[in-house]
């Protein structure tokens, strides 16, 4: 088993010599248009942002000069109790001096001041999670120089007040906990109300100057210290804050959600400021080389004139579509269009660009691989193969399997939606920022959303705009609606990544988060009211709307005559490529004929786990099953089993019919018997009267079945060994059903009977003997033979440890990784809620081991079982049927172990097919 | 890890050629005085009995001729659906013909009939478990010949009636289920009552002839078939019955109790009959070359004149001491005395002999290594070293460690016992058949004993005599009392082997098992009444008597001036030899100062497991501990912990004082918190009022702590991670106590702090950091430093699987095999009662894995952990602290794994020391 990459891999681009020896390592990497140390291959060292800035410099693109402090410095910082190497100050001073020379400005100069931005940049993009400070270098003196050089007092004071606010927030920790508590925003809004203006841009230079003073008072009040005036103090404060923020709560949470090791660290980029808010010939924007929501091949983005980047990203003003830039700034548009094409071709992937136009001149502030919806990912990958830009294998690796979920997500029922529109329930429209349809109850704060989600109802988070503080609330919601911000706003980016439905920038909404009231279209909605969002059209509806399957789902299940959409075609192609490449079979966990049909349509090649116990809970079956449990003698038990036999046989006939000649793995009875008995007095009495028993008799039996640790109790094959007549009944039902279907349908079902919770070879031997004996009886009686297998779950550590002996009796193993994880960790899934979340949060566990297969513990047991099992029976069939069977990172482990198949729930089958293809390509 | 010997090892003595090739194997092995095929090295092939008969023949001792059917025939029999090889009948016929020639008699001859015994004989002795048929060959014709040749009609008919009874029981399955149901015995007793005689020998030839007819009618009645008259039919029936009995319930149970593989099979010995019941010059007896109860070097045994062997063994008549044989049969006595000396010297071990005197001539029927009490085993082993018969290493291997239990078993308090004697509570005396003192409630049947034992009270089984059917009842009892039978009766043999207290042959007892009444000394005792047995003196007392420690225990704990007894001296010597030889350290599991002192006296070299939670249940500590659990805030929790600190510190001071400079492994809090809270309404109310809370508050907390599977829940280090203040308090108490004791006692305590239930390296890292931080604080404050270790339990499969990473943070591992067995098997010890006994009975498990370490599953995990742990930290200290640490077969695994120490309860320390020495010798 290979271990996960934890340490920095060997870097390309910068030689070891360039970085210096370990004792005297180089931590500061300058860049300017035409020349930079390092490039796109140096993300581990320079962070994603720094590496791409360097790359763009080397491509001779217009990038403002600057320097990057490497991720290794961050690591050093944390390893040395938040201190810096002795030589660092001198190195930074040197880089700064070079920057001053290149810009022809001086840091802290009262007449011609150099201003810089300080931004974090980890190996992988972590949008909004890390902090940025712009306009650093301003103070009461340098602001004068800035005003003098630009001739724009309003601009100067606006830059200054933005800087104080941002620095106050990020560096000094006067954080905005939701807009209602942010003192800076409150002061700004108060001033706007006083001046009776709507936009920030309507405030005068004098207003802004006054605001700077107000902000500085706020800083003094909150921190008991005056705002730092010395630009070098400002710079070191900002660098420290970036490093500190690597371990802030939001960053840790993001890393957990995205499985990013905490040891990677972040780089810091110090870049000369260029200004998009110098006036109407300046501007700033964000763009994608293709549409990130549907993957269409068109240059896509948004910009604002006379604005700084944060205005676009934070969504405070609603920006204009990028195409309009042609009119606003024709020269810059032309240049930008040239660069976006060049970059997509250079990087061979859709790029996400940030740019600023200063007085008509374009500057590239950032480029990175663009985040996209699942639909866009599929379409871009497939399109790029057709365009000859990438190969099929690359296309397969480009799509995160988990995002396919979004393609399969529900939509509203079109007729219902039309009726809602006509009935006046359409409240407003916003941007279609996150595809899918969601209905839920309104929450106005992240905290409310988390709280309400615990109650079980679906939640829609409704905000003016979201910020990183809202991440937990967004995670808890099924959909997000914002009044402000565009397709690239925080809300939109994060929602897409999470696969949440999102409607952004619905400007007609009037939200009072404090009072928990939303007003729109003359209606007032309150906390907890129902609302529905169409993230694909941007529509917002009052009340509940029924959701229904997605476009892809439709295309699979309803064979319509109309031409499949571009997305459906791309999806189909990707699935076909996946199937050609993958080595793992993909089966499903299903125990109802309709589930089976769904799974087959999604590409299931068989059933990996049919749980027979679910069947007993249906309608008429529970009574004879309870009768069987309550039986005092084997004879009474046989009688009750006799009633169950035809019912179970019918169940299996339905499944065999749906699955045709595909293999069907059926697990014999698994849960402890007390799970089937009632627990309320009333139900006990009812059952007793149904069976003609005394309630006390029934209660006594229930009491006798109580276990202290039922998970480790009398269940699985232990039941089959205590009551072999149950196993025999189930085997009889299976074989009779298989013969009946074979006779009628002329397709031979392929039952694979699986014994649960085996820990010792003889348990399996005994149960297998019962099953084989029944098979012979049935085949003789039915005058036909069918192929079948008898195998076992490997779901106890001991089973994995003695797999060689178990394989003597097992024709297949199926790893039951849910239980195997429980026993390997000694953690009950039912009780783990008390500590697993905090374990993941504190990075004691890298991930929840029930969601993601634990490579080093459970994976090692599986490896032992696979090796020993194959040694003892070379052709043993190996699969997995735990929840992990649908998890991409777990599927990769299954590929490494060279299993024959994975099995997962029907809706995850496309994900598993793609993940299996990727695993095959990576192996 | 080596696997256990399952297959027949390479045999000595008989060459492969002699046994024939596989396809034409030799199954029949004849023997006669002076000549036999095979010898004592051929136990695997000929069984113990057959091999020793052959050996005695080769030593030219007087053994009646016969032949042995090998154990391989038994295996063949079971492998071929209970059939025999084709050539077997011819081979047996040939052997029989040779026997006829040697004896000058013919099988089935009406005038001079050859009679034979048919006896089982497995590799190891299984007393009473397998079945024997004597006098085979008798029928209505041959009985005439027997009478004619012996001139003794009474003898002839007695032999015949014994044969019919035994054959009816063993071969035809008319089994005696306790004497009250045995139809043959009932008929005999009825006849004796009718004739008004007491002894069987008082019945006339005519009486016995009538009895034969009665017996045959009983056979016809019970089996619906006449008794078989043809001697060849009788012989094949008997052989088949012996083979069948290998798998009867009693044999299977015995094999489980003694861990004998079922694949070994049994041999069958067919031996020409000689008769001890030919009259007053004939007799039969059983003898030991040394005293099997105390090991004294004296020829020891019992005989009966005019009797068959079964009379001695079954204890129906009370036999005479062997020394009296000098008068009864001087010539035979002299010969027997010569032979017993020769055999002990030849076998170099104490021998158990069976002999018969036919008309003054001695025949040896059996010799085998004699079973003995623990005390005898110790003394004989040590004596034989002094005598130069064996070496020290052999002596160590001669004593089954488990039997040392008997030496340590309690005795009655001498003064109480004296008072009971004087107070008239001494009811009677019997034979001191099983050492130790026991007090308990009377049960008259094995079933009653089993039933009553489940209730928890100690049980004494009181019977006229015991039989193999009683084994379960004996196992369930603490002591056994019989009215009949001697030191070698079934009751005595089995009780000694089980380490039970036994008084046998207390002839004054009048027992009516049907009515459940015992009458003795004018008193009547009933089912459930209290009784006390002194198995060392043979005394039986009415009522309860307080028990107290044993002779060895006394010698260890009370330093008296008087000369230690021979047993105590031998025990001390054996322990000293053990300590020289063993490589494993032996520690104890103890959490009270008095337990520590006991353990040190028994030879403990440290504490391997000090459970801190037991301390909290004592007196004053439970209240602040509950207060701590119920605390709502960390501050309240700290307050309660502040109250606990001085109490815990005092606990640890006591332990450190008792242990001196020996290492003391202290485990931090392990059980789930709900275990410390009351569960009854009344107690909840009391607790609430003590703490000034509302009962509902307390109840709510209790409810919130409920877990579905507490074994897999919020416990172990998971508590310490959720509430690090608990770990810190415990660490502070440990280090402060250690410093205080170091200052006062001038001996430096060596605490080893152990973190439970670690599954991930970071759990240990976090807890170890807390502990090390507290240690530094305490050492600084106390101005002294002490050596200490921080390590972990390995008690979860995952801990074993990632042991390399865990060893980065652990200075020692201690295998917590109780929990490791639970999670490896996925079996809760608390709930396993429902199926583990039946699993052991059905041989699904070779042994209860909680009693005996599972080599292939749990052992393999331990092996991985040991290898990986040492790879990562070469000098890591390794131990075991599960219950298995005191189990000899588990200790052998610990030796193979090369652990540093085992840890067990104080009373098992001598056992562990010896077992460790044996493991070292075997490794």
CSV table of N, CA and C in Angstrom, one decimal, chain A residues 1-6 9 397 846 852-857 859-860 863 867 889 891-897 918-923, chain B residues 805:
chain,number,residue,atom,x,y,z
A,1,UNK,N,0.8,-1.2,0.0
A,1,UNK,CA,0.0,0.0,0.0
A,1,UNK,C,0.9,1.3,0.0
A,2,UNK,N,0.7,2.1,-0.9
A,2,UNK,CA,1.5,3.3,-0.9
A,2,UNK,C,0.8,4.3,0.1
A,3,UNK,N,1.6,5.1,0.7
A,3,UNK,CA,1.1,6.1,1.6
A,3,UNK,C,0.8,7.4,0.9
A,4,UNK,N,0.0,8.2,1.6
A,4,UNK,CA,-0.4,9.4,0.9
A,4,UNK,C,0.7,10.4,0.9
A,5,UNK,N,0.7,11.3,-0.1
A,5,UNK,CA,1.8,12.3,-0.2
A,5,UNK,C,1.7,13.3,0.9
A,6,UNK,N,2.6,13.3,1.8
A,6,UNK,CA,2.5,14.3,2.9
A,6,UNK,C,3.6,15.3,2.8
A,9,UNK,N,6.9,17.2,-2.5
A,9,UNK,CA,7.5,16.4,-3.5
A,9,UNK,C,8.7,17.1,-4.1
A,397,UNK,N,-9.4,12.2,-15.7
A,397,UNK,CA,-8.8,12.7,-14.5
A,397,UNK,C,-9.2,14.1,-14.1
A,846,UNK,N,-7.7,12.1,10.2
A,846,UNK,CA,-7.6,12.9,8.9
A,846,UNK,C,-8.9,13.1,8.3
A,852,UNK,N,-14.6,7.8,4.7
A,852,UNK,CA,-13.4,7.6,3.8
A,852,UNK,C,-12.6,6.4,4.4
A,853,UNK,N,-12.3,5.4,3.6
A,853,UNK,CA,-11.7,4.2,4.1
A,853,UNK,C,-10.3,4.6,4.7
A,854,UNK,N,-10.1,4.1,5.9
A,854,UNK,CA,-8.8,4.3,6.6
A,854,UNK,C,-7.7,3.5,6.0
A,855,UNK,N,-6.8,4.1,5.3
A,855,UNK,CA,-5.8,3.4,4.6
A,855,UNK,C,-4.9,2.6,5.5
A,856,UNK,N,-4.4,3.2,6.5
A,856,UNK,CA,-3.3,2.6,7.3
A,856,UNK,C,-3.8,1.5,8.2
A,857,UNK,N,-5.0,1.6,8.8
A,857,UNK,CA,-5.5,0.6,9.7
A,857,UNK,C,-6.4,-0.4,8.9
A,859,UNK,N,-7.3,-0.5,5.9
A,859,UNK,CA,-6.7,-0.8,4.6
A,859,UNK,C,-5.7,-1.9,4.7
A,860,UNK,N,-4.9,-1.8,5.8
A,860,UNK,CA,-3.9,-2.8,6.0
A,860,UNK,C,-4.5,-4.2,6.3
A,863,UNK,N,-5.6,-5.5,3.0
A,863,UNK,CA,-4.4,-6.0,2.3
A,863,UNK,C,-4.0,-7.4,2.7
A,867,UNK,N,-4.2,-10.7,0.2
A,867,UNK,CA,-3.1,-11.6,0.0
A,867,UNK,C,-3.3,-13.0,0.4
A,889,UNK,N,-12.0,8.2,-2.9
A,889,UNK,CA,-10.7,7.9,-2.4
A,889,UNK,C,-10.6,6.5,-1.9
A,891,UNK,N,-12.3,4.0,-3.3
A,891,UNK,CA,-12.3,3.2,-4.5
A,891,UNK,C,-10.8,3.1,-5.0
A,892,UNK,N,-10.1,4.2,-4.8
A,892,UNK,CA,-8.7,4.1,-5.2
A,892,UNK,C,-7.9,3.0,-4.4
A,893,UNK,N,-8.2,2.9,-3.1
A,893,UNK,CA,-7.6,1.8,-2.3
A,893,UNK,C,-8.1,0.5,-2.9
A,894,UNK,N,-9.3,0.3,-3.2
A,894,UNK,CA,-9.8,-0.9,-3.7
A,894,UNK,C,-9.1,-1.3,-5.0
A,895,UNK,N,-8.8,-0.3,-5.8
A,895,UNK,CA,-8.0,-0.6,-7.1
A,895,UNK,C,-6.6,-1.1,-6.7
A,896,UNK,N,-6.0,-0.4,-5.7
A,896,UNK,CA,-4.6,-0.8,-5.3
A,896,UNK,C,-4.6,-2.2,-4.8
A,897,UNK,N,-5.7,-2.6,-4.1
A,897,UNK,CA,-5.8,-4.0,-3.6
A,897,UNK,C,-6.2,-5.0,-4.7
A,918,UNK,N,-10.5,6.5,-12.9
A,918,UNK,CA,-9.3,7.3,-12.4
A,918,UNK,C,-8.3,6.5,-11.6
A,919,UNK,N,-8.9,5.6,-10.8
A,919,UNK,CA,-8.0,4.7,-10.0
A,919,UNK,C,-7.2,3.9,-10.9
A,920,UNK,N,-7.8,3.3,-12.0
A,920,UNK,CA,-7.1,2.5,-12.9
A,920,UNK,C,-6.0,3.3,-13.6
A,921,UNK,N,-6.3,4.5,-14.0
A,921,UNK,CA,-5.3,5.4,-14.7
A,921,UNK,C,-4.2,5.7,-13.7
A,922,UNK,N,-4.5,5.9,-12.5
A,922,UNK,CA,-3.4,6.3,-11.5
A,922,UNK,C,-2.6,5.1,-11.1
A,923,UNK,N,-3.1,3.9,-11.2
A,923,UNK,CA,-2.4,2.7,-10.7
A,923,UNK,C,-1.3,2.3,-11.6
B,805,UNK,N,3.6,4.0,14.0
B,805,UNK,CA,3.4,5.4,14.2
B,805,UNK,C,3.1,5.7,15.7
